[in-house]
mmCIF file of C-alpha atoms and ligand atoms in Angstrom:
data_model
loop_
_atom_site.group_PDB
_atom_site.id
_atom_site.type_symbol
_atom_site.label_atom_id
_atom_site.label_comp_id
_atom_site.label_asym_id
_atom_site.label_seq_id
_atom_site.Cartn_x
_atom_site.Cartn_y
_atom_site.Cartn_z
ATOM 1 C CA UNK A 94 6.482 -10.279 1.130
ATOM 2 C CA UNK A 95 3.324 -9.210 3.453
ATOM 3 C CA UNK A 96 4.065 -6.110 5.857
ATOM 4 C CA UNK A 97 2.279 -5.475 8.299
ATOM 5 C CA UNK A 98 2.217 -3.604 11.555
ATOM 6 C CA UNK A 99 0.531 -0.586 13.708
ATOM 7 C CA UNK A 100 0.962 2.357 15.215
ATOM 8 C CA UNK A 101 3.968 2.737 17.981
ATOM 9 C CA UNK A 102 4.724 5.315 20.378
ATOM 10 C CA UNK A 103 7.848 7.231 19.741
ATOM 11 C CA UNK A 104 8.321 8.269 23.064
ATOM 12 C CA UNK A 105 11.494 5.838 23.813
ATOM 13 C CA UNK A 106 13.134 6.231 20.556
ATOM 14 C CA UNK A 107 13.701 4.321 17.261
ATOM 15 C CA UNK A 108 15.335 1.303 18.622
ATOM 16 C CA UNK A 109 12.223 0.757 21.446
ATOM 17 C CA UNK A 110 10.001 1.375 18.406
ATOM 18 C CA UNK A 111 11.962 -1.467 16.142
ATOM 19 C CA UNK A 112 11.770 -3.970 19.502
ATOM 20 C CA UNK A 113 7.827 -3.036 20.376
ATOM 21 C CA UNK A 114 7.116 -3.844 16.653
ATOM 22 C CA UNK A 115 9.117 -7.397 16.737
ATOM 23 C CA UNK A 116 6.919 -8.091 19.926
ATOM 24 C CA UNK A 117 3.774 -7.324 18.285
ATOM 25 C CA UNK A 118 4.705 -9.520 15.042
ATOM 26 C CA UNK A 119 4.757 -6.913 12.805
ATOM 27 C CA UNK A 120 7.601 -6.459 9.767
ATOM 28 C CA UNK A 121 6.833 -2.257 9.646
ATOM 29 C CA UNK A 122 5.208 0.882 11.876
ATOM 30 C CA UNK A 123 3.461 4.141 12.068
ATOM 31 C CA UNK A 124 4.934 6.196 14.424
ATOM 32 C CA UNK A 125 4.484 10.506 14.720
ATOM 33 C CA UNK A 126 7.157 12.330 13.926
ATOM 34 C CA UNK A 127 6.108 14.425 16.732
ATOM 35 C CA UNK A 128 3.147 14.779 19.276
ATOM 36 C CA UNK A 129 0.037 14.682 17.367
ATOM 37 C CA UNK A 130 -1.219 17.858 18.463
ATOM 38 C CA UNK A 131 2.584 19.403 17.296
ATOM 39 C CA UNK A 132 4.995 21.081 18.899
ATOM 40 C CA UNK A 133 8.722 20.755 19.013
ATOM 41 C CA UNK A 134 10.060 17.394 17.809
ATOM 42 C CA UNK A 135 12.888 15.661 19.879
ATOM 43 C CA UNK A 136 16.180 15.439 18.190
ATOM 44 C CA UNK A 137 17.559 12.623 16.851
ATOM 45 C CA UNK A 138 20.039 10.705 18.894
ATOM 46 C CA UNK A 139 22.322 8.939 15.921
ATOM 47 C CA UNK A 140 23.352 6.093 17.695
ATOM 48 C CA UNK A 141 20.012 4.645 18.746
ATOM 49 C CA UNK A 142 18.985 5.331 15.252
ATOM 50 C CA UNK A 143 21.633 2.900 14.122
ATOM 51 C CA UNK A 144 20.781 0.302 16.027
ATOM 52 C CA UNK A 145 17.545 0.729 14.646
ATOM 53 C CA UNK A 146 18.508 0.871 11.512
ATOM 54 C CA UNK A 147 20.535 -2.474 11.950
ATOM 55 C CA UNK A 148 17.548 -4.597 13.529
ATOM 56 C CA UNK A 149 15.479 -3.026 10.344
ATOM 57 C CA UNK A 150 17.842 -4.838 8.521
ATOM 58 C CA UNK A 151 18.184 -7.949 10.231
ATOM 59 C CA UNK A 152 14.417 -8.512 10.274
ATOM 60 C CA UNK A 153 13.847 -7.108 6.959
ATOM 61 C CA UNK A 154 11.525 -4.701 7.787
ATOM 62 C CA UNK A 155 9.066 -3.091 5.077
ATOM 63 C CA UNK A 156 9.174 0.727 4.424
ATOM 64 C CA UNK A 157 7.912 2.389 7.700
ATOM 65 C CA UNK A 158 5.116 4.679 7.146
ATOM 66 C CA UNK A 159 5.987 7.667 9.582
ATOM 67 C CA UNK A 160 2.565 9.915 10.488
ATOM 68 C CA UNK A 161 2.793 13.992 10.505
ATOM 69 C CA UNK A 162 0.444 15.639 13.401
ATOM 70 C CA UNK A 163 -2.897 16.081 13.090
ATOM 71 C CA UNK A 164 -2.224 19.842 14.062
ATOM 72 C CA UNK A 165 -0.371 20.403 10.755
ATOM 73 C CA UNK A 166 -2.769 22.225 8.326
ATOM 74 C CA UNK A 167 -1.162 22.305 5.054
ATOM 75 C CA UNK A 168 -3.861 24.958 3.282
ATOM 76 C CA UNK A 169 -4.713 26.985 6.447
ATOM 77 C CA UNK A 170 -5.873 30.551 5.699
ATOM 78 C CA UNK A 171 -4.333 31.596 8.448
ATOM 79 C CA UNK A 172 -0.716 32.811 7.171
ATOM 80 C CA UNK A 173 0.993 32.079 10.803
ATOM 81 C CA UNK A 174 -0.680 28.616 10.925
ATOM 82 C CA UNK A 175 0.547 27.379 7.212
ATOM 83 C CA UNK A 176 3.846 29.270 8.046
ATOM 84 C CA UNK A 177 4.058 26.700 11.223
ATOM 85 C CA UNK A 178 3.111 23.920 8.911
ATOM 86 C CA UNK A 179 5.949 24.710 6.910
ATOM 87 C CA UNK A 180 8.353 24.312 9.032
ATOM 88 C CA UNK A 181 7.034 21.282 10.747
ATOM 89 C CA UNK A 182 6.835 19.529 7.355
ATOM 90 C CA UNK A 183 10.635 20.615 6.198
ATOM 91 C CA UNK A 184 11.752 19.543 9.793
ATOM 92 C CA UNK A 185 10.280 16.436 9.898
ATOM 93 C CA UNK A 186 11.781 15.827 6.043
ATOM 94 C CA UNK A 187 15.012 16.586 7.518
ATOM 95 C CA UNK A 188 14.684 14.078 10.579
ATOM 96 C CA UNK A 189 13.515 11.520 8.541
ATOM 97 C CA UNK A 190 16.864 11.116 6.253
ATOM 98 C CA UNK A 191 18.209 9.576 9.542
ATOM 99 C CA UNK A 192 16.179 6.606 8.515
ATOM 100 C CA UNK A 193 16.598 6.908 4.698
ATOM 101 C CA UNK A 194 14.270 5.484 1.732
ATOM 102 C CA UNK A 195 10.557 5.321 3.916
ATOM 103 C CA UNK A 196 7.707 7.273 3.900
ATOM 104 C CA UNK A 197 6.209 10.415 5.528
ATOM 105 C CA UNK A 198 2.284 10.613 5.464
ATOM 106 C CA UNK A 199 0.174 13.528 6.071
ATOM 107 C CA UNK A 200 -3.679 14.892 6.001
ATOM 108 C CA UNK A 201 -3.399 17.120 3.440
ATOM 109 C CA UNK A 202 -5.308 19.821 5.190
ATOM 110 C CA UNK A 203 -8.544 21.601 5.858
ATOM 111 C CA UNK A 204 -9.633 24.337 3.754
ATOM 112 C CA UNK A 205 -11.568 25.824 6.184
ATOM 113 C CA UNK A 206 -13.955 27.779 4.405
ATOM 114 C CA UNK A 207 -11.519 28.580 1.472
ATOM 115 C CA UNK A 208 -13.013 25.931 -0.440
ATOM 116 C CA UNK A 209 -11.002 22.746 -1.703
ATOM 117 C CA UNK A 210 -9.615 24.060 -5.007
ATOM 118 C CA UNK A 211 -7.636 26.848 -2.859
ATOM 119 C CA UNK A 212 -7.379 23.876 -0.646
ATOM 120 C CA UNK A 213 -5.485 21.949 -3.326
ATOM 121 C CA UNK A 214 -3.173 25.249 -4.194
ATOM 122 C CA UNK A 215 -1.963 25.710 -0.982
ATOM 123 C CA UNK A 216 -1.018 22.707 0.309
ATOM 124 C CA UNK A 217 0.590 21.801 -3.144
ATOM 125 C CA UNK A 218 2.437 25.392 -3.176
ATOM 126 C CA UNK A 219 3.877 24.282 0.165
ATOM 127 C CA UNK A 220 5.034 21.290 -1.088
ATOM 128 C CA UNK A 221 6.812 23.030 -3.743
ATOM 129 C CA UNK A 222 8.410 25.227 -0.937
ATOM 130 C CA UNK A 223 9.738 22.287 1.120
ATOM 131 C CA UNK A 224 10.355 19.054 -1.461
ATOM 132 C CA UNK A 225 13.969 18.693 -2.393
ATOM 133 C CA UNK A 226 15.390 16.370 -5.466
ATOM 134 C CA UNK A 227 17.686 15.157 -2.131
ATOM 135 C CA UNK A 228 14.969 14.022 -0.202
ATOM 136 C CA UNK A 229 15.102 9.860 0.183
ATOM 137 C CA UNK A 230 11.655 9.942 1.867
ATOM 138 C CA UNK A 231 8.359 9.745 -0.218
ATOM 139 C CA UNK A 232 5.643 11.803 1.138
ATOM 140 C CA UNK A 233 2.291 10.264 1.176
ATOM 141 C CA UNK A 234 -0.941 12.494 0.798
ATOM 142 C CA UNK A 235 -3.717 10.598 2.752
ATOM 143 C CA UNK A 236 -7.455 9.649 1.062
ATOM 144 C CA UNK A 237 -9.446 11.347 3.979
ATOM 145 C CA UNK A 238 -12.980 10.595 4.955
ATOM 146 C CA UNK A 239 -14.350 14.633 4.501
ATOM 147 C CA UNK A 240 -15.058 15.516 7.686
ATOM 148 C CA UNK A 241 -15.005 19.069 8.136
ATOM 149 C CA UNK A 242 -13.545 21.118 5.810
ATOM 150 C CA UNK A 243 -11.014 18.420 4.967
ATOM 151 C CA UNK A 244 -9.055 17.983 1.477
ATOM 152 C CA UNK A 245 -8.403 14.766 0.207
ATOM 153 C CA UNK A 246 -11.434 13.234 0.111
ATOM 154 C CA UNK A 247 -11.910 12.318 -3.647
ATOM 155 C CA UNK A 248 -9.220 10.741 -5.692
ATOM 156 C CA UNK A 249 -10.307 13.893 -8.077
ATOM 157 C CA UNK A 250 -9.007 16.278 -5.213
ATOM 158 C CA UNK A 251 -5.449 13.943 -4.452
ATOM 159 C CA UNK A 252 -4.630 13.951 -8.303
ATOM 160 C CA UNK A 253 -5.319 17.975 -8.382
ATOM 161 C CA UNK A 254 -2.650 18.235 -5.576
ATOM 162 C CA UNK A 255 -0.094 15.357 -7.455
ATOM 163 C CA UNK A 256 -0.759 17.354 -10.371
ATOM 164 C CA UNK A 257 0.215 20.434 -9.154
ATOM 165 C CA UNK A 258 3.570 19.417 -7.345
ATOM 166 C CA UNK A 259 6.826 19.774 -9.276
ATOM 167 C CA UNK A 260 8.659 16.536 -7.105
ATOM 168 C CA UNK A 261 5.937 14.314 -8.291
ATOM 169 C CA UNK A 262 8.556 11.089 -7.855
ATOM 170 C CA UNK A 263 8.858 12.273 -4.427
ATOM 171 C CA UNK A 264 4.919 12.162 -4.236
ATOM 172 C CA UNK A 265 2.898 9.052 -3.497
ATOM 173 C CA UNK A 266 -0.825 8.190 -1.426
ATOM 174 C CA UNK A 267 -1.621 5.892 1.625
ATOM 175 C CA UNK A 268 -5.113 4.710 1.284
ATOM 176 C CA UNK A 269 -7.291 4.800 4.117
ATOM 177 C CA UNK A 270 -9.977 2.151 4.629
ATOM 178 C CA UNK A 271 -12.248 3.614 6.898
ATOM 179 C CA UNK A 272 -11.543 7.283 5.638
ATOM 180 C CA UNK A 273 -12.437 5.887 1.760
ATOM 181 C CA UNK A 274 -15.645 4.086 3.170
ATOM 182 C CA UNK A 275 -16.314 7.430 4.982
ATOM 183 C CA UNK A 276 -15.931 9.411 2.301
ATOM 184 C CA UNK A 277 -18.405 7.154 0.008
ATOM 185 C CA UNK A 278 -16.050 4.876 -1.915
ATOM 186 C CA UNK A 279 -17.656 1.198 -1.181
ATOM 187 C CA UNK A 280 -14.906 -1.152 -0.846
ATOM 188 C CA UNK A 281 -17.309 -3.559 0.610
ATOM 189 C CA UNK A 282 -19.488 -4.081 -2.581
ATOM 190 C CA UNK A 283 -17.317 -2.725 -5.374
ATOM 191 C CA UNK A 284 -13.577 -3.108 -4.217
ATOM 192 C CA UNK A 285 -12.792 -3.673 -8.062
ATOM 193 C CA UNK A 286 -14.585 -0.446 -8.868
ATOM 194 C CA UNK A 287 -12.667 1.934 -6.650
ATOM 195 C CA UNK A 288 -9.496 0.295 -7.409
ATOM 196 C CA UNK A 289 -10.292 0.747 -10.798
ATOM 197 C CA UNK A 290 -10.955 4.312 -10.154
ATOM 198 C CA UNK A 291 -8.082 5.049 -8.006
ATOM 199 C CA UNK A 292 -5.890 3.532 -11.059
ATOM 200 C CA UNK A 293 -7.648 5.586 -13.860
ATOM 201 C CA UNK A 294 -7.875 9.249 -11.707
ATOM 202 C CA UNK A 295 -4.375 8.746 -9.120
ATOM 203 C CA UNK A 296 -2.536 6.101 -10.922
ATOM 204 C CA UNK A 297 -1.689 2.694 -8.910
ATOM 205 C CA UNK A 298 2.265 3.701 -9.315
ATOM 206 C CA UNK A 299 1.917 6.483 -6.421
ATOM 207 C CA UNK A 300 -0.021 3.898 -3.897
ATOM 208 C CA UNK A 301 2.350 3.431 -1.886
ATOM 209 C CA UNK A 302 0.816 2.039 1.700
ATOM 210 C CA UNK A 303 -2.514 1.094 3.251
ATOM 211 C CA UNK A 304 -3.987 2.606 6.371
ATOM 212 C CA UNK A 305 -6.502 -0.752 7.433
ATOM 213 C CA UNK A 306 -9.486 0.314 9.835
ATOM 214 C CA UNK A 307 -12.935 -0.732 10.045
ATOM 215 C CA UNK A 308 -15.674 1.931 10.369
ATOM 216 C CA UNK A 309 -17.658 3.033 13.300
ATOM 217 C CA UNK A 310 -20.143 4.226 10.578
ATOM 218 C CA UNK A 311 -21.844 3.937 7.031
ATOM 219 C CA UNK A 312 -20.702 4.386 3.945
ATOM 220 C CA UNK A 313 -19.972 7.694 2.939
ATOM 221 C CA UNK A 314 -21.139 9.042 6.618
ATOM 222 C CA UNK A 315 -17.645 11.260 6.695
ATOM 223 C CA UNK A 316 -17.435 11.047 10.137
ATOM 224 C CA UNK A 317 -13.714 9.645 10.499
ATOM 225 C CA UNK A 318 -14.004 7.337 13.482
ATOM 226 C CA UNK A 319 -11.847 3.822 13.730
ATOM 227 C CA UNK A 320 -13.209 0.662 14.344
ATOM 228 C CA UNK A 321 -11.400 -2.622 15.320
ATOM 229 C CA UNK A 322 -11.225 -5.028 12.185
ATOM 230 C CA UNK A 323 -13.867 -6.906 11.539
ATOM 231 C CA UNK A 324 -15.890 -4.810 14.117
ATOM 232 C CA UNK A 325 -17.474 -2.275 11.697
ATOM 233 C CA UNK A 326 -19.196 -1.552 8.651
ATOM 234 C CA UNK A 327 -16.736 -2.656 6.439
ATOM 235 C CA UNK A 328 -16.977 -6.134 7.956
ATOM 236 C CA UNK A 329 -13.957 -9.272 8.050
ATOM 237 C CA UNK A 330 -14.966 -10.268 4.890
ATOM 238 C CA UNK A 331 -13.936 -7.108 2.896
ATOM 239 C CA UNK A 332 -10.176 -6.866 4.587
ATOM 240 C CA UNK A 333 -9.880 -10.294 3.330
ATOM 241 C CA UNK A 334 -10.336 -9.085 0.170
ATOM 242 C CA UNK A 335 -8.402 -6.132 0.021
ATOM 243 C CA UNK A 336 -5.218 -8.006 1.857
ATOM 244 C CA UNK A 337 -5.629 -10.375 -1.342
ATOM 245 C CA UNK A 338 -6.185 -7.835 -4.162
ATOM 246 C CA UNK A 339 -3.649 -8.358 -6.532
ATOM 247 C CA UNK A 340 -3.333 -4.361 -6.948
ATOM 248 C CA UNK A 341 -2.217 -4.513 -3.454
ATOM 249 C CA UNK A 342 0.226 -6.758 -2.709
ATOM 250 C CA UNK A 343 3.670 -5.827 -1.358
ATOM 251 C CA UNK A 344 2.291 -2.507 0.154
ATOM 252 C CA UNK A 345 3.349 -1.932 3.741
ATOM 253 C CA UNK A 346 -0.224 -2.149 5.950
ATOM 254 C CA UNK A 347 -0.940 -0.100 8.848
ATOM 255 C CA UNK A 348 -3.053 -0.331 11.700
ATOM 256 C CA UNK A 349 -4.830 2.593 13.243
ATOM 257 C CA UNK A 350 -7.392 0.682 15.253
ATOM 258 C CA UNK A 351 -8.789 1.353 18.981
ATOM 259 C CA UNK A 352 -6.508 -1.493 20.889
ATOM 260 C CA UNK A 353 -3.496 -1.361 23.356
ATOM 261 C CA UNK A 354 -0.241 -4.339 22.402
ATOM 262 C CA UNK A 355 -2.222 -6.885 23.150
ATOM 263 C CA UNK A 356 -4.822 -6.069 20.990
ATOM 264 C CA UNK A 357 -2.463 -4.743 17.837
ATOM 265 C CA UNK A 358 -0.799 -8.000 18.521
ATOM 266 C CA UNK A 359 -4.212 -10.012 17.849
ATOM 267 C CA UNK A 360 -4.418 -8.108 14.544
ATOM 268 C CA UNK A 361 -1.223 -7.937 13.550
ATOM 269 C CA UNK A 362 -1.980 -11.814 13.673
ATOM 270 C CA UNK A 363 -5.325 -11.874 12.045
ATOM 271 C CA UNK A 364 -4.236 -9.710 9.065
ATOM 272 C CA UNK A 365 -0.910 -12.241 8.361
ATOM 273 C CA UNK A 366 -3.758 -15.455 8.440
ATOM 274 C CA UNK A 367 -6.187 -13.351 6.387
ATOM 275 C CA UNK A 368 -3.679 -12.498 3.788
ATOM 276 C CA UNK A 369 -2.456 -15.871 3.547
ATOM 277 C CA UNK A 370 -6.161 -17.763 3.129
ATOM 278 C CA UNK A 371 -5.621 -17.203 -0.592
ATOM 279 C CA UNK A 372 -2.575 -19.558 -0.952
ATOM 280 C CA UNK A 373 -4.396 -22.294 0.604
HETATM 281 FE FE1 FE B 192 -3.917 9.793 9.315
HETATM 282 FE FE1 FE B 193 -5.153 6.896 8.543
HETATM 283 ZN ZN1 ZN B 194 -8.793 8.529 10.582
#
């Protein structure tokens, strides 16, 4: 099966989410858990969850790949702001048993002068804090593009955090296209390569979704800005190989691209004919 699908506003609830993503063609979503700059989360109405969860169902959707805010800073120094994290991250676990089994992916922070290996330690120590054994939801640590401060942006630095979480089955990564281009991986050239390398460091059994965006940018420029497929540096030719790697198949794909419905729609539609050129 081939999932694919974009980022939805959450503003109108789960149902309106389910409905925008049939109209765009897609078979899974992105959505934030909350604004992306934080604050308080709305609470669930159970009802319009249900009949979410029954057109999931009926359309056989893929695992949804819910989106933490940007605000969230896992490994702040700040006491007050990682305290805040906390409790963003164990509220948004809680919310998202109403929609049981899919995944929750966050930026696993910015060191912010720290330096990444107390980087690592704090965001995995507040994973420890907040994981349960009960949780249905996987958590997904992002591969970042190192802008900033930012954690993440090696496999080396993702398998330090895996490594030091206790839940590791509750543990998995979404791989970012235009973050792992930013951050010097070259999918273009070498997709092999980094696969390869993302298998030996991470382990292919905790990939669990792909974030697809073209790059504004160079390789390895860690500059973190989106492009429209096929627009950018990495180029038409390289999503068509990455929808087709072998490695990859059967992993829900999300787009994060500059584009209103119309333009997700477009994609949403390009992706599904790239992905199928290989069984012609
Ligand atoms: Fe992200
Ligand atoms: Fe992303
Ligand atoms: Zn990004």
């Amino acid at each position: 099966m081939f999932y694919a699908g974009s980022h939805i506003s959450a503003s109108k609830g789960y149902e309106a989410m389910g409905k925008q993503a049939l109209k765009l063609g897609a078979n899974t979503f992105a959505f934030f858990t909350r604004n992306p700059r934080g604050g308080k989360a709305k609470e669930i109405d159970e009802a319009d969850v249900g009949r979410f969860l029954e057109l999931s169902k009926e359309h056989s959707f893929g695992k949804l790949v819910a989106h933490a805010p940007y605000t969230m800073n896992t490994c702040a120094a700040k006491e007050d702001i990682r305290s805040f994290a906390k409790e963003m991250l164990a509220d948004d676990l809680r919310r998202m048993e109403y929609t049981p089994g899919n995944y929750y992916n966050f930026h696993p922070g910015s060191h912010v002068g720290q330096g990444s290996e107390a980087g690592v330690a704090k965001t995995a120590g507040l994973l420890n804090e907040v994981l349960t054994p009960e949780q249905s939801t996987t958590v997904l640590l992002e591969t970042m593009a190192g802008k900033g401060s930012e954690i993440g942006r090696s496999f080396e630095e993702l398998r330090a955090i895996l490594d030091r979480v206790e839940l590791k089955e509750k543990m998995g990564v979404c791989l970012d296209t235009c973050h792992v281009w930013d951050a010097g991986y070259d999918i273009v050239n070498d997709l092999d390569g980094v696969l390869d390398s993302f298998d030996k460091i991470i382990g292919f059994s905790y990939l669990k979704a792909i974030h697809m965006n073209d790059s504004m940018n160079p390789l390895g420029a860690h500059k973190d800005r989106h492009e429209k497929i096929g627009e950018g540096h990495i180029g038409l030719e390289a999503f068509a190989r990455v929808l087709n790697h072998p490695a990859l198949q059967g992993l829900p794909v999300i787009l994060e691209t500059p584009n209103d419905d119309e333009g997700y729609a477009k994609e949403i539609a390009l992706l599904k004919s790239l992905h199928n050129e290989s069984d012609r």
